[in-house]
PDB file of C-alpha atoms and ligand atoms in Angstrom:
ATOM      1  CA  UNK W   1      -0.031   0.033   0.087  1.00  0.00           C
ATOM      2  CA  UNK W   2       1.584   3.133  -0.827  1.00  0.00           C
ATOM      3  CA  UNK W   3       2.662   5.530   2.074  1.00  0.00           C
ATOM      4  CA  UNK W   4      -0.135   8.166   1.860  1.00  0.00           C
ATOM      5  CA  UNK W   5      -2.793   5.390   1.773  1.00  0.00           C
ATOM      6  CA  UNK W   6      -1.259   3.841   4.795  1.00  0.00           C
ATOM      7  CA  UNK W   7      -1.338   7.068   6.739  1.00  0.00           C
ATOM      8  CA  UNK W   8      -4.981   7.718   5.716  1.00  0.00           C
ATOM      9  CA  UNK W   9      -5.991   4.388   7.185  1.00  0.00           C
ATOM     10  CA  UNK W  10      -4.271   5.088  10.349  1.00  0.00           C
ATOM     11  CA  UNK W  11      -5.748   8.702  11.010  1.00  0.00           C
ATOM     12  CA  UNK W  12      -9.007   9.182   8.829  1.00  0.00           C
ATOM     13  CA  UNK W  13     -12.225   8.539  10.481  1.00  0.00           C
ATOM     14  CA  UNK W  14     -15.179   8.698   8.156  1.00  0.00           C
ATOM     15  CA  UNK W  15     -15.217   8.925   4.449  1.00  0.00           C
ATOM     16  CA  UNK W  16     -17.828  11.868   4.340  1.00  0.00           C
ATOM     17  CA  UNK W  17     -17.471  14.332   7.295  1.00  0.00           C
ATOM     18  CA  UNK W  18     -20.898  16.048   7.773  1.00  0.00           C
ATOM     19  CA  UNK W  19     -21.450  19.845   7.792  1.00  0.00           C
ATOM     20  CA  UNK W  20     -20.718  20.608  11.292  1.00  0.00           C
ATOM     21  CA  UNK W  21     -17.357  18.554  11.157  1.00  0.00           C
ATOM     22  CA  UNK W  22     -16.309  20.430   8.105  1.00  0.00           C
ATOM     23  CA  UNK W  23     -16.986  23.625   9.996  1.00  0.00           C
ATOM     24  CA  UNK W  24     -14.907  22.613  13.202  1.00  0.00           C
ATOM     25  CA  UNK W  25     -12.291  21.908  10.819  1.00  0.00           C
ATOM     26  CA  UNK W  26     -12.026  25.238   9.238  1.00  0.00           C
ATOM     27  CA  UNK W  27     -10.511  26.752  12.282  1.00  0.00           C
ATOM     28  CA  UNK W  28      -7.606  24.705  11.613  1.00  0.00           C
ATOM     29  CA  UNK W  29      -7.225  25.372   8.023  1.00  0.00           C
ATOM     30  CA  UNK W  30      -6.226  29.064   8.392  1.00  0.00           C
ATOM     31  CA  UNK W  31      -2.956  27.346  10.015  1.00  0.00           C
ATOM     32  CA  UNK W  32      -2.204  24.544   7.696  1.00  0.00           C
ATOM     33  CA  UNK W  33      -3.837  22.162   5.418  1.00  0.00           C
ATOM     34  CA  UNK W  34      -1.532  19.408   6.863  1.00  0.00           C
ATOM     35  CA  UNK W  35      -4.014  18.514   9.818  1.00  0.00           C
ATOM     36  CA  UNK W  36      -6.038  15.225   9.564  1.00  0.00           C
ATOM     37  CA  UNK W  37      -8.692  13.987  11.896  1.00  0.00           C
ATOM     38  CA  UNK W  38      -9.482  10.621  13.252  1.00  0.00           C
ATOM     39  CA  UNK W  39     -10.730   8.063  15.577  1.00  0.00           C
ATOM     40  CA  UNK W  40      -8.495   6.434  17.965  1.00  0.00           C
ATOM     41  CA  UNK W  41      -7.499   3.024  16.700  1.00  0.00           C
ATOM     42  CA  UNK W  42      -5.019   0.256  17.770  1.00  0.00           C
ATOM     43  CA  UNK W  43      -2.604   1.807  15.661  1.00  0.00           C
ATOM     44  CA  UNK W  44      -2.454   5.160  17.001  1.00  0.00           C
ATOM     45  CA  UNK W  45      -3.512   4.679  20.720  1.00  0.00           C
ATOM     46  CA  UNK W  46       0.206   4.222  21.649  1.00  0.00           C
ATOM     47  CA  UNK W  47       0.812   7.836  20.080  1.00  0.00           C
ATOM     48  CA  UNK W  48      -2.264   9.135  22.209  1.00  0.00           C
ATOM     49  CA  UNK W  49      -0.797   7.649  25.104  1.00  0.00           C
ATOM     50  CA  UNK W  50       2.737   9.522  24.844  1.00  0.00           C
ATOM     51  CA  UNK W  51       0.833  12.636  23.979  1.00  0.00           C
ATOM     52  CA  UNK W  52      -1.114  12.602  27.033  1.00  0.00           C
ATOM     53  CA  UNK W  53       1.761  11.572  29.325  1.00  0.00           C
ATOM     54  CA  UNK W  54       3.850  14.333  27.748  1.00  0.00           C
ATOM     55  CA  UNK W  55       1.076  17.209  28.306  1.00  0.00           C
ATOM     56  CA  UNK W  56      -0.737  15.918  31.440  1.00  0.00           C
ATOM     57  CA  UNK W  57       0.367  15.881  35.000  1.00  0.00           C
ATOM     58  CA  UNK W  58      -1.470  12.565  35.895  1.00  0.00           C
ATOM     59  CA  UNK W  59      -0.662   9.343  34.073  1.00  0.00           C
ATOM     60  CA  UNK W  60      -3.373   7.126  32.835  1.00  0.00           C
ATOM     61  CA  UNK W  61      -2.846   3.268  33.147  1.00  0.00           C
ATOM     62  CA  UNK W  62      -3.848   0.689  30.585  1.00  0.00           C
ATOM     63  CA  UNK W  63      -7.505   0.578  31.579  1.00  0.00           C
ATOM     64  CA  UNK W  64      -7.860   4.091  30.489  1.00  0.00           C
ATOM     65  CA  UNK W  65      -6.549   3.433  27.004  1.00  0.00           C
ATOM     66  CA  UNK W  66      -8.412  -0.239  26.774  1.00  0.00           C
ATOM     67  CA  UNK W  67     -11.661   1.474  27.626  1.00  0.00           C
ATOM     68  CA  UNK W  68     -11.568   3.652  24.550  1.00  0.00           C
ATOM     69  CA  UNK W  69     -12.143   0.514  22.540  1.00  0.00           C
ATOM     70  CA  UNK W  70     -15.154  -0.596  24.999  1.00  0.00           C
ATOM     71  CA  UNK W  71     -17.279   2.577  23.891  1.00  0.00           C
ATOM     72  CA  UNK W  72     -18.448   3.858  20.885  1.00  0.00           C
ATOM     73  CA  UNK W  73     -15.606   5.341  18.577  1.00  0.00           C
ATOM     74  CA  UNK W  74     -17.147   8.870  18.785  1.00  0.00           C
ATOM     75  CA  UNK W  75     -16.141   9.108  22.324  1.00  0.00           C
ATOM     76  CA  UNK W  76     -12.305   9.896  21.410  1.00  0.00           C
ATOM     77  CA  UNK W  77     -11.080  11.995  18.621  1.00  0.00           C
ATOM     78  CA  UNK W  78      -7.403  12.761  17.466  1.00  0.00           C
ATOM     79  CA  UNK W  79      -5.705  15.586  15.296  1.00  0.00           C
ATOM     80  CA  UNK W  80      -2.393  14.645  13.537  1.00  0.00           C
ATOM     81  CA  UNK W  81      -0.148  16.893  11.596  1.00  0.00           C
ATOM     82  CA  UNK W  82       2.155  15.218   9.012  1.00  0.00           C
ATOM     83  CA  UNK W  83       1.367  11.884  10.804  1.00  0.00           C
ATOM     84  CA  UNK W  84       2.518  13.127  14.050  1.00  0.00           C
ATOM     85  CA  UNK W  85      -0.290  13.000  16.647  1.00  0.00           C
ATOM     86  CA  UNK W  86      -0.599  16.448  18.055  1.00  0.00           C
ATOM     87  CA  UNK W  87      -4.030  16.469  19.774  1.00  0.00           C
ATOM     88  CA  UNK W  88      -6.465  14.303  21.421  1.00  0.00           C
ATOM     89  CA  UNK W  89      -9.827  14.167  23.570  1.00  0.00           C
ATOM     90  CA  UNK W  90     -11.048  11.208  25.202  1.00  0.00           C
ATOM     91  CA  UNK W  91     -14.586  11.414  26.884  1.00  0.00           C
ATOM     92  CA  UNK W  92     -17.389   9.498  27.914  1.00  0.00           C
ATOM     93  CA  UNK W  93     -21.306   9.397  28.788  1.00  0.00           C
ATOM     94  CA  UNK W  94     -21.001   9.266  32.491  1.00  0.00           C
ATOM     95  CA  UNK W  95     -24.771   9.319  33.182  1.00  0.00           C
ATOM     96  CA  UNK W  96     -27.741   9.605  30.973  1.00  0.00           C
ATOM     97  CA  UNK W  97     -27.534  13.359  30.551  1.00  0.00           C
ATOM     98  CA  UNK W  98     -23.907  14.228  30.782  1.00  0.00           C
ATOM     99  CA  UNK W  99     -20.491  13.655  29.160  1.00  0.00           C
ATOM    100  CA  UNK W 100     -17.498  13.636  31.062  1.00  0.00           C
ATOM    101  CA  UNK W 101     -14.004  14.723  29.482  1.00  0.00           C
ATOM    102  CA  UNK W 102     -11.612  12.439  30.762  1.00  0.00           C
ATOM    103  CA  UNK W 103      -8.497  13.671  28.869  1.00  0.00           C
ATOM    104  CA  UNK W 104      -7.685  16.671  26.623  1.00  0.00           C
ATOM    105  CA  UNK W 105      -4.347  17.344  25.249  1.00  0.00           C
ATOM    106  CA  UNK W 106      -2.351  19.412  22.561  1.00  0.00           C
ATOM    107  CA  UNK W 107       1.270  18.950  22.147  1.00  0.00           C
ATOM    108  CA  UNK W 108       3.099  22.044  23.404  1.00  0.00           C
ATOM    109  CA  UNK W 109       4.574  23.050  20.060  1.00  0.00           C
ATOM    110  CA  UNK W 110       1.282  23.039  18.560  1.00  0.00           C
ATOM    111  CA  UNK W 111      -0.689  25.072  21.237  1.00  0.00           C
ATOM    112  CA  UNK W 112      -2.744  28.351  20.386  1.00  0.00           C
ATOM    113  CA  UNK W 113      -3.301  27.361  16.794  1.00  0.00           C
ATOM    114  CA  UNK W 114      -6.875  26.109  17.393  1.00  0.00           C
ATOM    115  CA  UNK W 115      -6.324  22.260  17.565  1.00  0.00           C
ATOM    116  CA  UNK W 116      -7.963  22.531  21.261  1.00  0.00           C
ATOM    117  CA  UNK W 117     -10.785  24.331  19.531  1.00  0.00           C
ATOM    118  CA  UNK W 118     -11.325  21.811  17.163  1.00  0.00           C
ATOM    119  CA  UNK W 119     -11.475  19.026  19.660  1.00  0.00           C
ATOM    120  CA  UNK W 120     -13.702  20.822  21.757  1.00  0.00           C
ATOM    121  CA  UNK W 121     -16.258  21.591  18.847  1.00  0.00           C
ATOM    122  CA  UNK W 122     -16.059  18.101  18.084  1.00  0.00           C
ATOM    123  CA  UNK W 123     -17.248  17.330  21.762  1.00  0.00           C
ATOM    124  CA  UNK W 124     -19.715  19.808  21.451  1.00  0.00           C
ATOM    125  CA  UNK W 125     -21.075  18.496  18.161  1.00  0.00           C
ATOM    126  CA  UNK W 126     -21.481  15.047  19.510  1.00  0.00           C
ATOM    127  CA  UNK W 127     -23.112  16.204  22.461  1.00  0.00           C
ATOM    128  CA  UNK W 128     -25.509  18.468  20.291  1.00  0.00           C
ATOM    129  CA  UNK W 129     -26.384  15.151  18.399  1.00  0.00           C
ATOM    130  CA  UNK W 130     -27.490  13.261  21.216  1.00  0.00           C
ATOM    131  CA  UNK W 131     -30.760  14.835  22.495  1.00  0.00           C
ATOM    132  CA  UNK W 132     -30.541  13.369  26.113  1.00  0.00           C
ATOM    133  CA  UNK W 133     -27.098  15.415  26.806  1.00  0.00           C
ATOM    134  CA  UNK W 134     -27.629  18.413  28.844  1.00  0.00           C
ATOM    135  CA  UNK W 135     -24.106  19.227  30.246  1.00  0.00           C
ATOM    136  CA  UNK W 136     -20.356  18.504  29.598  1.00  0.00           C
ATOM    137  CA  UNK W 137     -18.308  18.503  32.607  1.00  0.00           C
ATOM    138  CA  UNK W 138     -14.645  17.898  33.660  1.00  0.00           C
ATOM    139  CA  UNK W 139     -11.839  18.186  36.367  1.00  0.00           C
ATOM    140  CA  UNK W 140      -9.112  20.669  36.052  1.00  0.00           C
ATOM    141  CA  UNK W 141      -6.042  21.190  38.373  1.00  0.00           C
ATOM    142  CA  UNK W 142      -6.523  24.414  40.097  1.00  0.00           C
ATOM    143  CA  UNK W 143      -3.183  26.030  38.956  1.00  0.00           C
ATOM    144  CA  UNK W 144      -3.629  24.872  35.227  1.00  0.00           C
ATOM    145  CA  UNK W 145      -4.369  28.488  34.212  1.00  0.00           C
ATOM    146  CA  UNK W 146      -4.135  28.014  30.469  1.00  0.00           C
ATOM    147  CA  UNK W 147      -6.778  25.015  30.597  1.00  0.00           C
ATOM    148  CA  UNK W 148      -8.847  27.047  32.831  1.00  0.00           C
ATOM    149  CA  UNK W 149      -8.764  30.034  30.291  1.00  0.00           C
ATOM    150  CA  UNK W 150      -9.344  27.667  27.532  1.00  0.00           C
ATOM    151  CA  UNK W 151     -12.482  26.064  28.968  1.00  0.00           C
ATOM    152  CA  UNK W 152     -13.980  29.051  30.774  1.00  0.00           C
ATOM    153  CA  UNK W 153     -13.013  32.069  28.404  1.00  0.00           C
ATOM    154  CA  UNK W 154     -13.088  30.493  25.162  1.00  0.00           C
ATOM    155  CA  UNK W 155     -15.886  27.988  25.584  1.00  0.00           C
ATOM    156  CA  UNK W 156     -18.007  29.348  28.578  1.00  0.00           C
ATOM    157  CA  UNK W 157     -17.630  26.528  31.105  1.00  0.00           C
ATOM    158  CA  UNK W 158     -18.284  27.598  34.546  1.00  0.00           C
ATOM    159  CA  UNK W 159     -16.902  26.650  37.787  1.00  0.00           C
ATOM    160  CA  UNK W 160     -19.419  24.267  39.795  1.00  0.00           C
ATOM    161  CA  UNK W 161     -17.134  23.521  42.750  1.00  0.00           C
ATOM    162  CA  UNK W 162     -13.503  23.035  44.115  1.00  0.00           C
ATOM    163  CA  UNK W 163     -12.702  19.388  45.086  1.00  0.00           C
ATOM    164  CA  UNK W 164      -9.993  19.396  47.844  1.00  0.00           C
ATOM    165  CA  UNK W 165      -7.839  16.248  47.680  1.00  0.00           C
ATOM    166  CA  UNK W 166      -8.797  15.332  44.228  1.00  0.00           C
ATOM    167  CA  UNK W 167      -5.215  14.582  42.878  1.00  0.00           C
ATOM    168  CA  UNK W 168      -3.127  12.125  45.002  1.00  0.00           C
ATOM    169  CA  UNK W 169       0.262  12.970  43.295  1.00  0.00           C
ATOM    170  CA  UNK W 170      -0.233  16.506  42.713  1.00  0.00           C
ATOM    171  CA  UNK W 171       0.408  19.745  44.821  1.00  0.00           C
ATOM    172  CA  UNK W 172      -1.882  21.380  45.313  1.00  0.00           C
ATOM    173  CA  UNK W 173      -4.269  18.580  45.194  1.00  0.00           C
ATOM    174  CA  UNK W 174      -7.168  20.380  44.309  1.00  0.00           C
ATOM    175  CA  UNK W 175      -9.258  20.565  41.226  1.00  0.00           C
ATOM    176  CA  UNK W 176     -12.091  22.701  39.780  1.00  0.00           C
ATOM    177  CA  UNK W 177     -15.051  20.753  38.375  1.00  0.00           C
ATOM    178  CA  UNK W 178     -15.939  22.827  35.356  1.00  0.00           C
ATOM    179  CA  UNK W 179     -19.416  22.432  33.376  1.00  0.00           C
ATOM    180  CA  UNK W 180     -20.937  23.720  30.311  1.00  0.00           C
ATOM    181  CA  UNK W 181     -24.495  23.219  29.684  1.00  0.00           C
ATOM    182  CA  UNK W 182     -25.476  22.144  26.257  1.00  0.00           C
ATOM    183  CA  UNK W 183     -28.485  23.683  24.469  1.00  0.00           C
ATOM    184  CA  UNK W 184     -30.160  21.467  21.596  1.00  0.00           C
TER     185      UNK W 184
HETATM  186  C1  LIG J 201      -5.654  23.883  27.125  1.00  0.00           C
HETATM  187  C2  LIG J 201      -5.339  23.246  25.629  1.00  0.00           C
HETATM  188  C3  LIG J 201      -5.813  22.000  25.330  1.00  0.00           C
HETATM  189  C4  LIG J 201      -5.567  24.242  24.929  1.00  0.00           C
HETATM  190  O1  LIG J 201      -5.306  23.892  23.369  1.00  0.00           O
HETATM  191  P1  LIG J 201      -4.987  24.780  22.337  1.00  0.00           P
HETATM  192  O2  LIG J 201      -5.026  24.048  20.803  1.00  0.00           O
HETATM  193  O3  LIG J 201      -3.651  25.509  22.541  1.00  0.00           O
HETATM  194  O4  LIG J 201      -6.380  25.796  22.375  1.00  0.00           O
HETATM  195  P2  LIG J 201      -6.685  26.961  21.183  1.00  0.00           P
HETATM  196  O5  LIG J 201      -5.489  27.370  20.399  1.00  0.00           O
HETATM  197  O6  LIG J 201      -7.737  26.153  20.402  1.00  0.00           O
HETATM  198  O7  LIG J 201      -7.228  27.994  21.907  1.00  0.00           O
HETATM  199  C5  LIG J 201      -8.355  28.586  22.078  1.00  0.00           C
HETATM  200  C6  LIG J 201      -8.384  29.812  22.975  1.00  0.00           C
HETATM  201  O8  LIG J 201      -8.437  29.342  24.199  1.00  0.00           O
HETATM  202  C7  LIG J 201      -7.923  30.381  25.207  1.00  0.00           C
HETATM  203  N1  LIG J 201      -6.581  29.877  25.330  1.00  0.00           N
HETATM  204  C8  LIG J 201      -5.911  28.631  25.149  1.00  0.00           C
HETATM  205  N2  LIG J 201      -4.617  28.586  25.715  1.00  0.00           N
HETATM  206  C9  LIG J 201      -4.544  29.711  26.284  1.00  0.00           C
HETATM  207  C10 LIG J 201      -3.423  29.908  27.210  1.00  0.00           C
HETATM  208  N3  LIG J 201      -2.238  29.316  27.323  1.00  0.00           N
HETATM  209  N4  LIG J 201      -3.778  31.368  27.937  1.00  0.00           N
HETATM  210  C11 LIG J 201      -4.800  32.107  27.866  1.00  0.00           C
HETATM  211  N5  LIG J 201      -5.899  31.489  27.111  1.00  0.00           N
HETATM  212  C12 LIG J 201      -5.750  30.405  26.364  1.00  0.00           C
HETATM  213  C13 LIG J 201      -7.753  31.332  24.329  1.00  0.00           C
HETATM  214  O9  LIG J 201      -8.961  32.161  24.253  1.00  0.00           O
HETATM  215  C14 LIG J 201      -7.543  30.926  22.724  1.00  0.00           C
HETATM  216  O10 LIG J 201      -7.895  31.807  21.797  1.00  0.00           O
HETATM  217  P3  LIG J 201      -6.819  32.651  20.993  1.00  0.00           P
HETATM  218  O11 LIG J 201      -5.484  31.765  20.903  1.00  0.00           O
HETATM  219  O12 LIG J 201      -7.308  32.981  19.843  1.00  0.00           O
HETATM  220  O13 LIG J 201      -6.416  33.636  22.029  1.00  0.00           O
HETATM  221  C15 LIG J 201      -3.517  23.132  25.603  1.00  0.00           C
HETATM  222  O14 LIG J 201      -3.212  24.199  26.462  1.00  0.00           O
HETATM  223  C16 LIG J 201      -3.255  21.873  26.364  1.00  0.00           C
HETATM  224  O15 LIG J 201      -2.968  20.842  25.982  1.00  0.00           O
HETATM  225  N6  LIG J 201      -2.734  22.168  27.743  1.00  0.00           N
HETATM  226  C17 LIG J 201      -1.993  20.936  28.367  1.00  0.00           C
HETATM  227  C18 LIG J 201      -2.788  19.755  28.834  1.00  0.00           C
HETATM  228  C19 LIG J 201      -4.034  20.345  29.675  1.00  0.00           C
HETATM  229  O16 LIG J 201      -3.900  20.989  30.491  1.00  0.00           O
HETATM  230  N7  LIG J 201      -5.242  19.604  29.230  1.00  0.00           N
HETATM  231  C20 LIG J 201      -6.403  19.955  30.018  1.00  0.00           C
HETATM  232  C21 LIG J 201      -6.452  19.177  31.170  1.00  0.00           C
HETATM  233  S1  LIG J 201      -7.931  19.238  32.056  1.00  0.00           S
END
């Protein structure tokens, strides 16, 4: 198989992205046309693991990555640039009416060029397609200012509460629970 086809097989998700997906991708096309978008597969899950361990202060174990394949594939998304995985989100339906964002990462060198915006718009689009979903929520370390700015300023998440002793291995150990309501 020619190299470019192999790469498409690795990263491409659906043959025909719908209108909302195309719109979500538009934000990135301003920066480059070398981005591609995909689902998490057995072939790229290792790269997602490396990305998350590079970007996040907490490390996820095997069950986290295995769990991606127990759920519908729409609950995880990656962005690659020239075959390098540069962004990824993993989320899940944690009760009948809410989604929980489990991990959200963009490679440092690629930040502030709207990869996070694409990924969040992807999650919002999935949520909007599910009439039962009323909110999206997540936990963020209290000192993670850039992520808090991203969620609250760029996407209108609000702070629901501060949870003390949330992280076993981080100091401070507190997180904020942030939430965004979904209107259909
Ligand atoms: C948070 C994160 C995912 C944002 O990804 P990103 O691709 O850089 O975000 P975008 O380029 O889409 O930014 C969209 C907007 O969010 C806000 N924002 C993003 N990063 C910001 C920062 N460091 N400081 C202030 N505002 C920021 C800005 O309003 C930005 O718009 P602008 O660049 O036009 O000003 C990224 O910084 C990251 O991976 N951080 C490390 C991992 C992490 O903390 N994940 C969250 C765990 S809960």
